Short mmCIF file of C-alpha atoms in Angstrom, two decimals:
data_model
loop_
_atom_site.label_atom_id
_atom_site.label_comp_id
_atom_site.label_asym_id
_atom_site.label_seq_id
_atom_site.Cartn_x
_atom_site.Cartn_y
_atom_site.Cartn_z
CA MET N 7 -9.17 -42.61 53.98
CA SER N 8 -6.22 -42.76 51.68
CA SER N 9 -5.64 -45.85 49.67
CA SER N 10 -2.51 -47.89 49.78
CA SER N 11 -1.01 -48.98 46.50
CA SER N 12 -1.49 -52.40 45.06
CA ASP N 13 0.89 -54.12 42.72
CA VAL N 14 -0.73 -53.62 39.39
CA LEU N 15 -3.41 -50.99 39.59
CA LEU N 16 -3.51 -48.06 41.91
CA PRO N 17 -6.88 -47.54 43.53
CA VAL N 18 -8.46 -44.20 42.94
CA ASP N 19 -8.02 -41.75 45.75
CA SER N 20 -11.40 -41.57 47.32
CA SER N 21 -12.74 -40.10 50.45
CA ILE N 22 -15.29 -42.04 52.36
CA LYS N 23 -17.68 -40.14 54.50
CA PRO N 24 -18.75 -41.56 57.82
CA PRO N 25 -21.77 -43.85 57.45
CA VAL N 26 -25.12 -42.30 57.83
CA PHE N 27 -27.64 -44.40 59.59
CA LEU N 28 -31.15 -43.90 58.33
CA HIS N 29 -34.07 -43.81 60.64
CA LEU N 30 -37.72 -43.12 60.41
CA GLY N 31 -39.10 -40.29 62.35
CA ASP N 32 -37.75 -39.81 65.82
CA THR N 33 -36.88 -43.40 66.59
CA GLU N 34 -33.43 -44.52 67.62
CA PRO N 35 -31.11 -45.20 64.72
CA LEU N 36 -31.62 -48.92 64.70
CA SER N 37 -33.24 -49.22 61.35
CA GLY N 38 -30.56 -51.46 60.07
CA VAL N 39 -29.88 -49.36 56.99
CA CYS N 40 -26.89 -47.17 56.50
CA VAL N 41 -25.52 -45.26 53.60
CA LEU N 42 -21.88 -44.87 52.71
CA ASP N 43 -20.87 -42.26 50.18
CA VAL N 44 -17.60 -42.65 48.42
CA THR N 45 -16.60 -39.49 46.65
CA LEU N 46 -14.04 -39.62 43.92
CA PRO N 47 -11.50 -36.87 43.24
CA PHE N 48 -13.19 -33.69 42.24
CA GLY N 49 -13.59 -33.06 38.56
CA LYS N 50 -12.50 -36.47 37.38
CA THR N 51 -14.69 -39.28 36.24
CA VAL N 52 -13.62 -42.82 36.76
CA ASN N 53 -14.20 -45.90 34.70
CA VAL N 54 -14.47 -48.44 37.41
CA GLU N 55 -12.71 -51.75 36.99
CA GLU N 56 -13.76 -53.18 40.33
CA ILE N 57 -14.73 -52.23 43.84
CA SER N 58 -13.38 -54.27 46.68
CA PHE N 59 -14.10 -54.09 50.37
CA LYS N 60 -14.08 -56.04 53.58
CA ASN N 61 -17.38 -56.80 55.12
CA HIS N 62 -18.13 -56.05 58.74
CA TYR N 63 -21.41 -57.65 59.64
CA THR N 64 -23.37 -56.19 56.74
CA ALA N 65 -26.09 -58.51 55.49
CA SER N 66 -26.55 -57.06 52.03
CA VAL N 67 -25.32 -54.18 49.98
CA SER N 68 -26.76 -52.10 47.17
CA MET N 69 -24.65 -49.87 45.06
CA ARG N 70 -25.69 -46.76 43.21
CA LEU N 71 -23.46 -44.87 40.85
CA LEU N 72 -23.70 -41.23 39.94
CA ARG N 73 -22.74 -40.96 36.34
CA THR N 74 -21.92 -37.88 34.28
CA GLY N 75 -23.31 -36.87 30.99
CA PRO N 76 -26.22 -34.56 30.90
CA PRO N 77 -28.17 -35.19 32.90
CA SER N 78 -26.07 -36.73 35.64
CA GLN N 79 -28.15 -39.32 37.30
CA TRP N 80 -27.99 -41.99 39.87
CA VAL N 81 -28.03 -45.50 38.51
CA THR N 82 -28.51 -48.63 40.57
CA ALA N 83 -25.58 -50.86 39.81
CA VAL N 84 -26.15 -53.61 42.32
CA ARG N 85 -29.36 -54.27 44.23
CA ASP N 86 -29.29 -56.11 47.52
CA LEU N 87 -26.23 -58.21 46.94
CA PRO N 88 -26.18 -60.63 49.87
CA LEU N 89 -22.98 -60.66 51.85
CA MET N 90 -24.08 -62.84 54.69
CA GLU N 91 -26.05 -66.05 54.16
CA ASN N 92 -27.97 -65.56 57.34
CA PRO N 93 -28.03 -62.08 58.79
CA HIS N 94 -28.23 -63.45 62.32
CA THR N 95 -25.17 -65.65 62.16
CA GLU N 96 -21.51 -65.09 61.63
CA GLY N 97 -21.23 -66.56 58.17
CA GLY N 98 -19.78 -64.07 55.71
CA SER N 99 -19.63 -61.36 58.30
CA GLN N 100 -15.99 -60.56 57.74
CA ASP N 101 -15.47 -61.67 54.19
CA TYR N 102 -13.63 -59.82 51.51
CA CYS N 103 -15.76 -59.04 48.52
CA CYS N 104 -15.26 -57.64 45.11
CA ILE N 105 -17.72 -56.24 42.61
CA HIS N 106 -16.47 -56.45 39.08
CA ARG N 107 -16.88 -54.32 36.03
CA THR N 108 -18.85 -56.96 34.21
CA GLN N 109 -21.54 -56.99 36.84
CA VAL N 110 -22.24 -53.31 36.63
CA ASP N 111 -22.24 -50.48 34.13
CA PRO N 112 -19.39 -48.51 35.54
CA ASP N 113 -18.15 -45.84 33.15
CA HIS N 114 -17.96 -42.10 33.79
CA VAL N 115 -18.66 -42.39 37.47
CA ILE N 116 -18.45 -39.37 39.72
CA SER N 117 -19.64 -40.80 42.97
CA VAL N 118 -20.49 -44.14 44.50
CA ARG N 119 -23.12 -44.71 47.13
CA LEU N 120 -23.27 -47.93 49.05
CA ILE N 121 -26.46 -48.77 50.91
CA LEU N 122 -25.86 -51.27 53.64
CA LYS N 123 -28.64 -53.32 55.19
CA GLN N 124 -28.51 -55.41 58.31
CA PRO N 125 -31.99 -56.42 59.42
CA SER N 126 -30.79 -58.54 62.33
CA SER N 127 -30.79 -56.96 65.75
CA THR N 128 -27.83 -59.12 66.69
CA TRP N 129 -25.45 -56.81 64.97
CA ARG N 130 -26.04 -53.27 65.91
CA SER N 131 -23.05 -51.75 64.19
CA PHE N 132 -22.14 -52.80 60.74
CA SER N 133 -20.16 -51.29 57.93
CA LEU N 134 -17.75 -51.95 55.12
CA ASP N 135 -14.02 -51.50 55.63
CA ASP N 136 -11.15 -50.83 53.35
CA ILE N 137 -13.17 -49.80 50.35
CA ARG N 138 -11.03 -49.57 47.24
CA ILE N 139 -12.05 -48.51 43.80
CA LEU N 140 -9.74 -49.65 41.06
CA PRO N 141 -9.96 -47.72 37.82
CA HIS N 142 -10.21 -49.30 34.41
CA LYS N 143 -7.02 -49.05 32.44
CA GLN N 144 -7.30 -48.42 28.75
CA GLN N 145 -4.96 -50.56 26.76
CA ASP N 146 -2.97 -47.79 25.08
CA PRO N 147 -0.88 -48.96 22.21
CA GLU N 148 2.69 -48.42 23.23
CA LYS N 149 4.07 -45.46 21.40
CA GLU N 150 7.50 -46.77 20.59
CA VAL N 151 7.52 -45.27 17.16
CA SER N 152 8.47 -41.66 17.60
CA ASP N 153 7.69 -38.85 15.25
CA TRP N 154 11.15 -38.67 13.87
CA LEU N 155 11.05 -42.31 12.89
CA SER N 156 7.84 -41.92 10.94
CA ASP N 157 9.34 -38.90 9.23
CA LEU N 158 11.92 -41.15 7.64
CA THR N 159 9.27 -42.82 5.57
CA LEU N 160 8.30 -39.51 4.04
CA ALA N 161 11.47 -39.50 2.00
CA ASP N 162 9.47 -39.55 -1.17
CA GLN N 163 8.19 -36.07 -0.65
CA HIS N 164 10.10 -33.71 -2.83
CA THR N 165 10.63 -30.34 -1.32
CA ASP N 166 11.41 -27.52 -3.65
CA LEU N 167 15.16 -27.75 -3.98
CA GLU N 168 15.88 -25.30 -6.72
CA GLY N 169 19.06 -23.41 -6.23
CA LEU N 170 20.00 -25.51 -3.26
CA PRO N 171 22.97 -27.83 -3.00
CA PRO N 172 22.12 -31.53 -3.36
CA PRO N 173 21.00 -32.77 0.05
CA GLN N 174 22.45 -36.24 -0.48
CA SER N 175 26.06 -35.11 -0.68
CA VAL N 176 25.67 -32.46 2.00
CA SER N 177 24.07 -35.05 4.25
CA SER N 178 26.87 -37.52 3.67
CA SER N 179 29.49 -34.90 4.57
CA LEU N 180 27.58 -34.02 7.70
CA GLN N 181 27.32 -37.67 8.63
CA GLN N 182 31.06 -38.05 8.39
CA MET N 183 31.63 -35.00 10.54
CA PHE N 184 29.15 -36.34 13.05
CA ALA N 185 30.92 -39.69 13.15
CA LEU N 186 34.32 -38.03 13.64
CA THR N 187 32.99 -35.98 16.54
CA GLU N 188 31.56 -39.11 18.13
CA VAL N 189 34.94 -40.86 17.83
CA MET N 190 36.55 -37.98 19.65
CA MET N 191 33.94 -38.01 22.38
CA GLN N 192 34.33 -41.70 22.99
CA SER N 193 38.03 -41.11 23.44
CA ASN N 194 37.11 -38.32 25.87
CA GLU N 195 35.45 -40.79 28.19
CA THR N 196 38.40 -43.13 28.51
CA THR N 197 41.09 -40.55 29.14
CA ALA N 198 42.97 -40.43 32.37
CA SER N 199 43.57 -37.12 34.01
CA ILE N 200 47.00 -35.57 34.22
CA GLY N 201 46.36 -34.72 37.83
CA ARG N 202 47.18 -31.06 37.37
CA PHE N 203 45.22 -29.96 40.36
CA HIS N 204 45.90 -32.88 42.63
CA VAL N 205 47.86 -32.15 45.72
CA ASP N 206 49.25 -35.19 47.39
CA GLY N 207 47.31 -36.37 50.35
CA CYS N 208 44.51 -33.85 50.33
CA TYR N 209 41.91 -36.44 49.33
CA ASP N 210 42.89 -39.01 51.90
CA ILE N 211 39.92 -40.72 53.46
CA ASN N 212 41.10 -40.17 57.00
CA LEU N 213 41.28 -36.43 56.46
CA LEU N 214 37.74 -36.33 55.15
CA SER N 215 36.45 -38.23 58.13
CA LEU N 216 37.59 -35.49 60.46
CA LEU N 217 35.22 -32.98 58.92
CA MET E 286 64.78 -63.93 1.78
CA ALA E 287 66.41 -67.14 0.77
CA ASP E 288 67.07 -65.65 -2.67
CA LYS E 289 68.80 -62.65 -1.16
CA GLU E 290 71.04 -64.90 0.86
CA LYS E 291 72.00 -66.85 -2.21
CA ARG E 292 72.77 -63.71 -4.15
CA ARG E 293 74.98 -62.40 -1.39
CA SER E 294 76.81 -65.65 -1.16
CA GLY E 295 77.26 -65.46 -4.91
CA ALA E 296 79.17 -62.19 -4.44
CA ALA E 297 81.77 -63.95 -2.32
CA PRO E 298 85.01 -64.89 -4.11
CA PRO E 299 84.34 -67.91 -6.27
CA GLY E 300 87.65 -69.55 -5.51
CA MET E 301 86.74 -70.66 -2.01
CA PRO E 302 88.03 -74.08 -1.19
CA ASP E 303 85.00 -74.98 1.03
CA GLY E 304 82.08 -77.06 -0.27
CA LYS E 305 78.64 -75.59 -0.88
CA ALA E 306 77.22 -76.82 2.40
CA THR E 307 79.73 -75.03 4.60
CA LYS E 308 79.60 -71.88 2.47
CA SER E 309 75.91 -71.44 3.08
CA ASP E 310 76.46 -72.25 6.75
CA CYS E 311 78.97 -69.42 6.93
CA ASP E 312 76.57 -67.07 5.28
CA ARG E 313 73.74 -68.11 7.52
CA GLU E 314 75.93 -67.55 10.56
CA PHE E 315 76.96 -64.14 9.30
CA LEU E 316 73.36 -63.14 8.71
CA SER E 317 72.15 -64.35 12.07
CA GLN E 318 74.97 -62.49 13.78
CA ALA E 319 74.02 -59.31 12.04
CA GLY E 320 70.37 -59.82 12.97
CA VAL E 321 69.33 -59.25 9.39
CA GLY E 322 66.35 -61.59 9.64
CA GLU E 323 64.83 -59.55 12.42
CA LEU E 324 65.54 -56.29 10.62
CA LEU E 325 63.82 -57.38 7.46
CA ARG E 326 60.94 -58.97 9.27
CA GLY E 327 60.35 -55.75 11.21
CA ALA E 328 60.51 -53.69 8.03
CA ILE E 329 58.02 -55.91 6.23
CA LEU E 330 55.59 -55.92 9.15
CA LYS E 331 55.74 -52.14 9.34
CA MET E 332 55.10 -51.88 5.65
CA VAL E 333 52.08 -54.16 5.84
CA GLU E 334 50.66 -52.03 8.65
CA ALA E 335 51.26 -48.73 6.92
CA ARG E 336 50.34 -49.77 3.39
CA SER E 337 51.95 -46.69 2.02
CA ASP E 338 51.76 -45.79 -1.66
CA ASP E 339 55.49 -45.54 -1.99
CA PRO E 340 57.03 -48.78 -0.70
CA ILE E 341 60.61 -47.91 -1.62
CA GLY E 342 60.43 -44.48 -0.04
CA PHE E 343 58.81 -46.04 3.01
CA LEU E 344 61.55 -48.61 3.40
CA ALA E 345 64.20 -45.92 2.88
CA ASP E 346 62.64 -43.77 5.63
CA HIS E 347 62.32 -46.75 7.89
CA PHE E 348 65.94 -47.76 7.66
CA CYS E 349 67.03 -44.13 7.95
CA ASN E 350 65.17 -43.87 11.23
CA LEU E 351 66.67 -47.09 12.51
CA ALA E 352 70.12 -45.91 11.58
CA SER E 353 69.68 -42.68 13.49
CA VAL E 354 68.67 -44.67 16.59
CA THR E 355 71.84 -46.65 16.74
CA GLU E 356 74.25 -43.84 15.96
CA PRO E 357 73.92 -41.27 18.74
CA GLY E 358 73.09 -43.89 21.38
CA THR E 359 76.47 -43.57 23.06
CA ALA E 360 76.74 -39.87 22.53
CA GLY E 361 73.46 -39.22 24.28
CA CYS E 362 74.59 -40.40 27.68
CA GLY E 363 77.61 -38.22 27.70
CA ASP E 364 75.82 -35.11 26.57
CA ALA E 365 73.58 -34.70 29.57
CA ASP E 366 74.69 -31.11 29.89
CA GLN E 367 73.88 -30.30 26.33
CA MET E 368 70.29 -31.40 26.81
CA ASN E 369 69.66 -28.88 29.49
CA ASN E 370 70.82 -26.01 27.36
CA GLY E 371 67.98 -24.40 25.49
CA PRO E 372 64.48 -25.65 25.19
CA GLN E 373 65.05 -27.96 22.25
CA SER E 374 68.18 -29.93 21.69
CA ALA E 375 68.99 -31.49 18.37
CA GLN E 376 68.29 -34.94 19.67
CA GLU E 377 64.86 -33.95 20.92
CA GLN E 378 64.05 -32.51 17.53
CA GLN E 379 65.16 -35.73 15.92
CA HIS E 380 63.01 -37.78 18.26
CA LEU E 381 60.09 -35.53 17.52
CA ASN E 382 60.50 -35.97 13.79
CA ARG E 383 60.69 -39.69 14.12
CA ALA E 384 57.69 -39.82 16.41
CA LEU E 385 55.72 -37.77 13.89
CA TRP E 386 56.80 -40.13 11.14
CA HIS E 387 55.43 -43.05 13.12
CA LEU E 388 52.19 -41.26 13.80
CA ARG E 389 51.70 -40.58 10.13
CA LEU E 390 51.93 -44.24 9.20
CA ALA E 391 48.40 -45.32 9.91
CA HIS E 392 45.13 -43.47 9.75
CA HIS E 393 43.30 -43.21 13.04
CA SER E 394 40.50 -45.38 11.72
CA GLN E 395 42.90 -48.33 11.57
CA ARG E 396 42.59 -48.82 15.29
CA SER E 397 45.23 -51.39 16.15
CA ALA E 398 47.87 -50.07 13.77
CA PHE E 399 47.29 -46.53 14.99
CA SER E 400 47.52 -47.61 18.63
CA ASN E 401 50.79 -49.41 18.00
CA ASN E 402 52.23 -46.35 16.34
CA VAL E 403 51.14 -44.12 19.18
CA CYS E 404 52.86 -46.50 21.57
CA VAL E 405 56.09 -46.35 19.61
CA ALA E 406 55.95 -42.57 19.33
CA TYR E 407 55.29 -42.25 23.05
CA ASP E 408 58.27 -44.40 23.90
CA LEU E 409 60.44 -42.36 21.58
CA LEU E 410 59.43 -39.06 23.11
CA ASN E 411 59.56 -40.45 26.61
CA SER E 412 63.19 -41.37 26.21
CA THR E 413 64.34 -37.80 25.60
CA GLY E 414 64.45 -36.95 29.27
CA PRO E 415 67.95 -36.56 30.67
CA ARG E 416 69.24 -39.83 31.93
CA ARG E 417 71.49 -38.74 34.78
CA ARG E 418 68.87 -39.39 37.43
CA ALA E 419 68.10 -42.86 36.18
CA ALA E 420 69.82 -44.37 39.18
CA GLU E 421 68.04 -42.21 41.71
CA VAL E 422 64.45 -42.70 40.76
CA PRO E 423 62.60 -42.74 44.06
CA GLU E 424 59.36 -44.61 44.44
CA CYS E 425 56.60 -42.21 43.78
CA PRO E 426 52.86 -42.59 43.35
CA GLU E 427 51.55 -41.59 39.95
CA GLY E 428 50.03 -38.38 41.17
CA SER E 429 53.28 -36.72 42.07
CA CYS E 430 54.86 -37.16 38.69
CA ASN E 431 53.73 -33.67 37.78
CA ASP E 432 56.42 -31.98 39.71
CA SER E 433 59.37 -34.16 38.90
CA GLN E 434 60.31 -33.15 35.42
CA THR E 435 63.40 -35.23 35.15
CA GLU E 436 62.28 -38.72 36.04
CA VAL E 437 62.75 -41.29 33.36
CA GLY E 438 59.48 -43.03 32.55
CA GLY E 439 57.34 -40.41 34.29
CA GLY E 440 55.96 -39.27 31.01
CA VAL E 441 56.59 -37.18 27.98
CA ARG E 442 57.71 -33.63 28.65
CA GLY E 443 54.73 -31.29 28.39
CA GLY E 444 56.38 -28.94 25.93
CA LEU E 445 57.31 -31.78 23.62
CA TYR E 446 53.77 -33.15 23.76
CA THR E 447 52.29 -29.79 22.86
CA GLN E 448 54.74 -29.48 19.98
CA THR E 449 53.71 -32.91 18.70
CA LEU E 450 50.08 -31.86 18.69
CA GLN E 451 50.88 -28.62 16.88
CA CYS E 452 52.81 -30.46 14.19
CA LEU E 453 50.03 -33.00 13.77
CA CYS E 454 47.46 -30.29 13.26
CA SER E 455 49.52 -28.30 10.79
CA GLU E 456 50.49 -31.40 8.83
CA GLY E 457 46.83 -32.31 8.67
CA GLY E 458 46.09 -29.10 6.85
CA VAL E 459 44.50 -27.20 9.73
CA PRO E 460 45.44 -23.51 9.87
CA ALA E 461 47.02 -22.42 13.13
CA SER E 462 44.19 -20.05 14.01
CA THR E 463 41.63 -22.83 13.72
CA SER E 464 43.56 -25.30 15.79
CA ALA E 465 44.53 -22.80 18.48
CA PRO E 466 41.37 -23.22 20.61
CA LEU E 467 41.72 -26.99 20.40
CA LEU E 468 45.32 -26.87 21.54
CA ARG E 469 44.36 -24.63 24.42
CA ARG E 470 42.17 -27.45 25.70
CA LEU E 471 44.70 -30.18 25.16
CA HIS E 472 48.10 -28.63 25.80
CA CYS E 473 50.30 -29.30 28.78
CA GLN E 474 52.71 -27.06 30.61
CA ASP E 475 56.37 -27.62 30.00
CA HIS E 476 57.00 -28.84 33.52
CA GLU E 477 54.25 -31.45 33.40
CA ALA E 478 54.84 -35.09 32.58
CA VAL E 479 52.28 -36.50 30.20
CA PRO E 480 51.14 -40.10 30.82
CA TYR E 481 50.35 -42.44 27.96
CA ASP E 482 46.55 -42.12 28.14
CA VAL E 483 46.63 -38.38 27.85
CA PHE E 484 49.17 -38.55 25.04
CA ARG E 485 47.04 -40.99 23.09
CA HIS E 486 43.91 -38.93 23.57
CA GLY E 487 45.64 -35.77 22.42
CA VAL E 488 47.12 -37.38 19.35
CA LEU E 489 43.87 -39.09 18.39
CA THR E 490 41.89 -35.88 18.86
CA CYS E 491 44.28 -33.92 16.64
CA ALA E 492 44.17 -36.60 13.95
CA VAL E 493 40.39 -36.70 14.05
CA PHE E 494 40.22 -32.92 14.08
CA SER E 495 42.33 -32.66 10.93
CA ASP E 496 39.94 -35.03 9.18
CA TYR E 497 37.01 -33.07 10.51
CA ILE E 498 38.33 -29.74 9.22
CA ARG E 499 39.09 -31.20 5.80
CA GLN E 500 35.54 -32.53 5.72
CA ALA E 501 34.20 -29.13 6.73
CA GLN E 502 36.14 -27.52 3.90
CA ARG E 503 34.64 -29.99 1.48
CA LEU E 504 31.23 -29.30 2.92
CA TYR E 505 31.64 -25.59 2.36
CA ALA E 506 32.55 -26.27 -1.25
CA GLU E 507 29.35 -28.24 -1.63
CA VAL E 508 27.16 -25.70 0.10
CA CYS E 509 28.33 -22.75 -1.92
CA CYS E 510 27.67 -23.08 -5.61
CA PRO E 511 31.18 -22.51 -6.91
CA ASP E 512 30.25 -20.11 -9.67
CA GLU E 513 28.29 -17.80 -7.49
CA GLY E 514 30.84 -16.86 -4.89
CA PRO E 515 30.53 -17.38 -1.16
CA ALA E 516 27.67 -19.35 0.34
CA SER E 517 24.67 -17.61 1.77
CA ARG E 518 24.86 -17.18 5.51
CA ALA E 519 21.41 -18.65 5.99
CA LEU E 520 22.34 -21.83 4.21
CA GLY E 521 25.63 -22.23 6.02
CA MET E 522 24.05 -21.67 9.42
CA ALA E 523 21.20 -24.04 8.61
CA VAL E 524 23.56 -26.82 7.60
CA LEU E 525 25.72 -26.41 10.68
CA GLY E 526 22.60 -26.07 12.78
CA THR E 527 21.43 -29.53 11.80
CA LEU E 528 24.80 -30.93 12.78
CA ARG E 529 24.63 -29.19 16.12
CA GLU E 530 21.16 -30.60 16.77
CA ALA E 531 22.32 -34.08 15.89
CA LEU E 532 25.27 -33.82 18.27
CA GLU E 533 23.07 -32.53 21.05
CA THR E 534 20.57 -35.32 20.52
CA SER E 535 23.20 -38.02 20.58
CA GLN E 536 24.57 -36.75 23.85
CA GLY E 537 21.00 -36.69 24.93
CA SER E 538 19.50 -35.86 28.25
CA GLU E 539 21.90 -37.56 30.61
CA ALA E 540 19.14 -37.24 33.17
CA ASN E 541 17.31 -40.08 31.49
CA CYS E 542 20.19 -42.38 32.18
CA CYS E 543 20.52 -41.27 35.77
CA VAL E 544 16.93 -42.13 36.55
CA ASN E 545 17.87 -45.76 36.30
CA ALA E 546 21.07 -45.41 38.24
CA ASN E 547 19.62 -46.91 41.36
CA THR E 548 17.93 -49.85 39.73
CA LYS E 549 19.89 -52.83 38.55
CA SER E 550 21.99 -51.63 35.68
CA ASN E 551 20.58 -53.31 32.66
CA SER E 552 23.25 -52.96 30.06
CA CYS E 553 20.87 -54.15 27.40
CA LEU E 554 18.47 -51.32 28.21
CA GLU E 555 21.27 -48.78 28.20
CA ALA E 556 22.45 -49.99 24.86
CA ASN E 557 18.90 -49.63 23.58
CA VAL E 558 18.67 -46.10 24.86
CA LYS E 559 21.97 -45.23 23.25
CA ALA E 560 20.98 -46.83 19.97
CA LYS E 561 17.72 -44.95 20.00
CA ARG E 562 19.54 -41.67 20.59
CA TYR E 563 21.95 -42.32 17.76
CA LEU E 564 19.10 -43.17 15.40
CA GLU E 565 17.30 -40.03 16.39
CA ALA E 566 20.43 -37.95 15.93
CA SER E 567 21.21 -39.36 12.52
CA ALA E 568 17.62 -38.82 11.43
CA LYS E 569 18.26 -35.12 11.93
CA ILE E 570 21.01 -35.11 9.31
CA SER E 571 19.19 -37.29 6.84
CA PRO E 572 18.88 -35.88 3.32
CA TYR E 573 15.17 -35.29 3.76
CA LYS E 574 15.54 -33.25 6.94
CA LEU E 575 18.46 -31.42 5.44
CA GLY E 576 16.49 -30.55 2.35
CA GLN E 577 13.74 -29.17 4.57
CA ALA E 578 16.17 -27.15 6.66
CA MET E 579 17.87 -25.70 3.62
CA ALA E 580 14.58 -24.81 1.94
CA THR E 581 13.38 -23.08 5.11
CA ALA E 582 16.64 -21.21 5.47
CA GLN E 583 16.55 -20.02 1.93
CA THR E 584 13.20 -18.36 2.42
CA ARG E 585 13.49 -17.18 5.99
CA GLY E 586 17.14 -17.10 6.97
CA PRO E 587 19.38 -14.10 7.69
CA GLY E 588 20.83 -12.35 4.73
CA GLY E 589 24.42 -11.90 3.73
CA ASP E 590 27.25 -14.22 2.86
CA MET E 591 29.46 -16.52 4.78
CA ASP E 592 33.01 -16.98 3.66
CA ALA E 593 35.01 -20.17 3.92
CA LYS E 594 36.97 -19.08 6.98
CA GLU E 595 33.91 -18.22 8.98
CA PHE E 596 32.25 -21.51 8.05
CA GLU E 597 35.34 -23.43 9.02
CA ASN E 598 35.54 -21.66 12.36
CA ALA E 599 31.90 -22.31 13.11
CA ALA E 600 32.29 -25.99 12.29
CA ALA E 601 35.48 -26.18 14.34
CA GLU E 602 33.67 -24.65 17.28
CA LEU E 603 31.08 -27.43 17.22
CA PHE E 604 33.89 -29.94 17.56
CA ILE E 605 36.10 -28.10 20.02
CA THR E 606 33.39 -27.33 22.56
CA ARG E 607 32.97 -31.06 22.99
CA VAL E 608 36.63 -31.77 23.64
CA LYS E 609 37.25 -32.40 27.30
CA VAL E 610 39.59 -29.84 28.84
CA LEU E 611 42.71 -31.47 30.16
CA SER E 612 43.15 -31.17 33.89
#
């Protein structure tokens, strides 16, 4: 299931396997427990900001996270979070829900497993829809200051200048030549053409429309 | 000006029966008839614009030029045949000299004065076309002026324009071999009529180029230690290399600008991008970077010497490749 983009954060591309209903022995799969695995893109770990989904008649949900770092292990993030007040009634059966970063320990996650429970026999099929995992964005300091700008502050460093012409005067000459070239190029932009290669009428709009 | 009037009236015969009031009225009338006020005002304005070092010489030249305008005015109309004989009539040569004089008055950095002078020079050169078809000028769109060489007001004759550029370059101290590639980009064919924009661009480019070459010559003198003969090739190439990098940076990746072409054009953002590029470019020719480049070149650069001519040509090439080819 591919994710659609939201305004601020893009959900991580995740594939959600079809729910697996658990059952004991040979009985019909009506145990009221199903497991949803959400696999994240291969090879990448995600720092989860939040997980949002739409309920569909699930009474409660547990979430387990597979985290990296030797050894990779499953950690229970959320245990039996109730989604419906009363499993037999409608209340909360189609709510939108969101599990936040602060409620869980969500860094370096490879895989997410959601265990859905619906003990009521009223609702035989239940699941979670539209599961989105939003990654945590690090606040990178904006790198406005480029390398060349920070180089300017190194002016105090004296390179070995023996036998070389004084850089100050050479630089000032170069700056003047640079400025002169820029003046010429600005004049370039505003120049009309002499129309050497224009033939009257060949660029008429009505001619072009016949093509 | 009032003093001059009084002095002139003093030269009149002292035995005049009229009173002082009428005498000065006579003089005032005489002066206004002659248009002297306008003449002097024009001369003074020109002098203020040009700020030449030799005011008397300047005024002498100025009045000389004016005199030569008024003299052959009547002769010009009758000599339509003479103008078609040979590529350059005497009158054309005169107009060219005067136009060049005007162009020399102000440095190109004095924007408004320079523009005015270019205007005047253009009008001068534009008026050298034969006048016999003045009455028959058909209505023509601008694009077809190329072919009609004899229409008054269509533009300056291509050959005359090219000559103007050549004179400007040589007067600016640029050797012919150095300016040849530039002129190849800017010149016009003899049969073409040059509009004002193109004329101005050509003249400005030649003026700027002369300054540029003089600067390059000075740069060479700095780069080579005068006692030790020609500059090392490594050093010369390194110095010009930094200039080339700076120019390439300032022109920047135009692709960056185009990315935003479809979004709302934010002129503030564009100005920021431009400013950033200029800062980055000028950082490349800062004394520190230059010192680094020269030190590196000294240890690792190619061997051999670079004489003044070669340096000048290399510098000129940096400039000329960025001149838009006229089309």
